PDB file of C-alpha atoms in Angstrom:
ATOM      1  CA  UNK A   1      27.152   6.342 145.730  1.00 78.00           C
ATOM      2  CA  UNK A   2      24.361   5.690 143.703  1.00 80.00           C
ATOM      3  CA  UNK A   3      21.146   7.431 143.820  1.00 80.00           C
ATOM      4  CA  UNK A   4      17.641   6.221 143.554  1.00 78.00           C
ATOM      5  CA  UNK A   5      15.778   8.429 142.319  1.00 77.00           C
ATOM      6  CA  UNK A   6      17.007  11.167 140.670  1.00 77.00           C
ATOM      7  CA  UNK A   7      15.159  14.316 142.406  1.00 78.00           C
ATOM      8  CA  UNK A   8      15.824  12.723 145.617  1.00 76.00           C
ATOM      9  CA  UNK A   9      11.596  12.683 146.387  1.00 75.00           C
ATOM     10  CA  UNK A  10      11.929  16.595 146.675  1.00 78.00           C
ATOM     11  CA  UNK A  11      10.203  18.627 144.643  1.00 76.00           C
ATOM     12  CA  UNK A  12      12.140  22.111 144.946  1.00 72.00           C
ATOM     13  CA  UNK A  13      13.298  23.074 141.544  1.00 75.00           C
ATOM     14  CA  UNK A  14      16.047  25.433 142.771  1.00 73.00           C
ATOM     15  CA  UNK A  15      14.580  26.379 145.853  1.00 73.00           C
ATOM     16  CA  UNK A  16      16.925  26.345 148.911  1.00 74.00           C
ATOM     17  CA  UNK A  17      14.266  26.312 152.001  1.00 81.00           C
ATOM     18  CA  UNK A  18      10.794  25.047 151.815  1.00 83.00           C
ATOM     19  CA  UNK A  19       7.955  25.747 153.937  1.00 90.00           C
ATOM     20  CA  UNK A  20       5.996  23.539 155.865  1.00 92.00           C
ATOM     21  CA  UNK A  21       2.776  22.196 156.246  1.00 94.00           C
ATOM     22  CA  UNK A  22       0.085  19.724 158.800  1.00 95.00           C
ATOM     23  CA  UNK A  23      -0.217  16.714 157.812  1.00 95.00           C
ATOM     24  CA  UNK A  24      -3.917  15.770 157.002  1.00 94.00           C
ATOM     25  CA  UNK A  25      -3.992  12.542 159.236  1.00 94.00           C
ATOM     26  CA  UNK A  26      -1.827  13.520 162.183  1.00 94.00           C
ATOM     27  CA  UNK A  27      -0.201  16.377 163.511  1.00 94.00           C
ATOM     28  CA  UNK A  28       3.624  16.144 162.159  1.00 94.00           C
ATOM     29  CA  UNK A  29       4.294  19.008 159.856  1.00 94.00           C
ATOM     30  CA  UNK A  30       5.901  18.122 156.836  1.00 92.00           C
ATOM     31  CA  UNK A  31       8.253  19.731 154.273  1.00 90.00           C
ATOM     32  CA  UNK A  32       5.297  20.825 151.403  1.00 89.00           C
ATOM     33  CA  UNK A  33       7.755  19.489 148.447  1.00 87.00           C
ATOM     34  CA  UNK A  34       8.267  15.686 149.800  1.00 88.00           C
ATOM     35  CA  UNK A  35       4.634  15.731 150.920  1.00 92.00           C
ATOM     36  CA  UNK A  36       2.001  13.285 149.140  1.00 92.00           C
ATOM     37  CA  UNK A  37      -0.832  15.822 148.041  1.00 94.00           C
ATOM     38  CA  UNK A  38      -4.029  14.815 146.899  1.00 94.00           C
ATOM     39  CA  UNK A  39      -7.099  17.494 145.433  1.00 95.00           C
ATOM     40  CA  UNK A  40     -10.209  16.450 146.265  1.00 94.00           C
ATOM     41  CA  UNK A  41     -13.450  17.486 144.335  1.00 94.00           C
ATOM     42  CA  UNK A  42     -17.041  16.728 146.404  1.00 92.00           C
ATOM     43  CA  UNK A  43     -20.198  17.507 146.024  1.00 91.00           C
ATOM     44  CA  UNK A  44     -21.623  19.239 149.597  1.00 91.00           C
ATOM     45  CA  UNK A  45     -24.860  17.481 148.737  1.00 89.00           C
ATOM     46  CA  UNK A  46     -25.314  13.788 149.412  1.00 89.00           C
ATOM     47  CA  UNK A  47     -26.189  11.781 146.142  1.00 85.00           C
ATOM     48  CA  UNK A  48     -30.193  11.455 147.558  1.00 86.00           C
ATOM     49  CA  UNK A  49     -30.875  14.592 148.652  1.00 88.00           C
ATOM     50  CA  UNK A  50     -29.596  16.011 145.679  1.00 85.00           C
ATOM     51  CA  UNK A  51     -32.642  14.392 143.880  1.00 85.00           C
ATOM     52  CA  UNK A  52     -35.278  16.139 146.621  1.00 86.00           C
ATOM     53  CA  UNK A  53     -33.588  19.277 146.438  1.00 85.00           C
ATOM     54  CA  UNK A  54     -33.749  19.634 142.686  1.00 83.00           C
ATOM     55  CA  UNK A  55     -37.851  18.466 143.057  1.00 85.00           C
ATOM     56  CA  UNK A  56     -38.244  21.199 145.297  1.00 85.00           C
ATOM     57  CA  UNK A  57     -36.319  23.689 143.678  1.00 83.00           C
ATOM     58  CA  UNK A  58     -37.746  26.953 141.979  1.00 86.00           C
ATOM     59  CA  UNK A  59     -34.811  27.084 139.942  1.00 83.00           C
ATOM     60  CA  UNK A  60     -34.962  24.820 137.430  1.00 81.00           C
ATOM     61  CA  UNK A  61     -31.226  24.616 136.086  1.00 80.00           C
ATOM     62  CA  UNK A  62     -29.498  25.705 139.396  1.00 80.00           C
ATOM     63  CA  UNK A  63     -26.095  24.341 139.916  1.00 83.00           C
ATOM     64  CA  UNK A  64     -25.245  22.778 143.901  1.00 86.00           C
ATOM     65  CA  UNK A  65     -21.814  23.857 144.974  1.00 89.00           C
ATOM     66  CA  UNK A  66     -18.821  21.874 145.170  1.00 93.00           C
ATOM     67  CA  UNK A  67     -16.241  21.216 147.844  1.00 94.00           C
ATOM     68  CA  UNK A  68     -13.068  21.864 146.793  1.00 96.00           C
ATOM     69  CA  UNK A  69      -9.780  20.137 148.942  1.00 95.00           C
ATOM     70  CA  UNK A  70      -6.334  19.807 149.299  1.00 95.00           C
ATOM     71  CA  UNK A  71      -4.832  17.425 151.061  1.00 95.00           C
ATOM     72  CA  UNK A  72      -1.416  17.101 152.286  1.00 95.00           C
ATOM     73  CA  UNK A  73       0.077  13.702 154.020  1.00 95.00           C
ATOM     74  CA  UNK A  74       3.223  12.647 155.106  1.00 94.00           C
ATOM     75  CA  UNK A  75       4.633  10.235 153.651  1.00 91.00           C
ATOM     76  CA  UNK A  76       4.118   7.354 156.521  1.00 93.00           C
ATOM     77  CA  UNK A  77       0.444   8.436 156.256  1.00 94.00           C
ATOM     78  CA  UNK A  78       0.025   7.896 152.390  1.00 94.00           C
ATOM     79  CA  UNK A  79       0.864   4.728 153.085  1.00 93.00           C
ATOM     80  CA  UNK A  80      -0.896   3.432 155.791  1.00 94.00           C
ATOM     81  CA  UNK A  81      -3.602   5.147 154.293  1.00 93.00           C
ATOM     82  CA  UNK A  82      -3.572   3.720 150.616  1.00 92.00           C
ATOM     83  CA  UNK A  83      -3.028   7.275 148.706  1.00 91.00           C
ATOM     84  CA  UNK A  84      -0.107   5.657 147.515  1.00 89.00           C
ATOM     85  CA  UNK A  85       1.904   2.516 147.494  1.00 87.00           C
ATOM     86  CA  UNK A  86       5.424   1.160 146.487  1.00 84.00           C
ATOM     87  CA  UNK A  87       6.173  -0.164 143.765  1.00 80.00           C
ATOM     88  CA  UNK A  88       9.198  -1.973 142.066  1.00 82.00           C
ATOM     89  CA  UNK A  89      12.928  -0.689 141.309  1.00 79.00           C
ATOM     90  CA  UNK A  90      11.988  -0.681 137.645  1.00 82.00           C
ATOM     91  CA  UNK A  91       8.938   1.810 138.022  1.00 80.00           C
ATOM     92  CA  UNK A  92      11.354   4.276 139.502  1.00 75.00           C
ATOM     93  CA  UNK A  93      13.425   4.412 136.345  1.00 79.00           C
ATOM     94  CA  UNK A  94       9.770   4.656 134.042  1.00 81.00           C
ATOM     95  CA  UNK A  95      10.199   8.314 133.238  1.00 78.00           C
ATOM     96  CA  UNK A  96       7.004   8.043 131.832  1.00 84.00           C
ATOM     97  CA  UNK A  97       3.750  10.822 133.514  1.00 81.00           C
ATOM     98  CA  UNK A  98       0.330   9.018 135.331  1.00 77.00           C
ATOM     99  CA  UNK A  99      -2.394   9.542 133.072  1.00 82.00           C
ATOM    100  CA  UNK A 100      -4.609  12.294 133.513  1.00 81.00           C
ATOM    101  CA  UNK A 101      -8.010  12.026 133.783  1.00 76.00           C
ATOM    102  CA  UNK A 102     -10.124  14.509 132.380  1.00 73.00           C
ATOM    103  CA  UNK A 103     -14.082  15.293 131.949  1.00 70.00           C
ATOM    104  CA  UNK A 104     -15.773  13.583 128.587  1.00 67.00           C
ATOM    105  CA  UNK A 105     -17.400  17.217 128.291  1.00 62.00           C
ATOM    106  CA  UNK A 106     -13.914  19.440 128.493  1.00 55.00           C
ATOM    107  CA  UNK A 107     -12.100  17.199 126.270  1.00 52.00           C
ATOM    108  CA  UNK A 108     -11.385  19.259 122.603  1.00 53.00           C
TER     109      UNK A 108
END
């Protein structure tokens, strides 16, 4: 029988049992290697009051934390939810990695 894709959607890598984790959107737990995950990066400070805060400041170069996230869906959630989509039979085959984006100021 022929497969389609050729890890199966698993991520394991010679692993034999997987644990499992909540899915972000609803409560089914999920094995973590088919999960969708997604890291999200946020700034705790709304775009506006970032501006008052730094006018009011006594620091003049201080730095507002981030929010740092990982999410983890299943894979009926990633859908429904737009983190990912399907695509055609000759994407699967396109061995080929997403591009990563990276920051203008940590690029060599």
């Amino acid at each position: 029988m022929t497969k389609k894709k050729r890890n199966s959607s698993r991520t394991k890598k010679g692993h034999t049992c997987v644990q499992s984790t909540c899915c972000t959107n609803c409560p089914q737990y999920v094995p973590k290697d088919p999960a969708i995950k997604k890291f999200v990066i946020q700034n705790m400070v709304e775009a506006s009051a970032i501006r008052d805060i730094s006018k009011v400041s006594v620091f003049n170069a201080y730095v507002l934390p981030k929010l740092y996230v990982k999410l983890h869906y299943c894979v009926s959630c990633a859908i429904h939810t737009k983190v990912v989509r399907n695509h055609s039979c000759e994407t699967w085959k396109n061995q080929t990695p997403s591009p990563r984006f990276r920051l203008s100021s940590a690029a060599p």
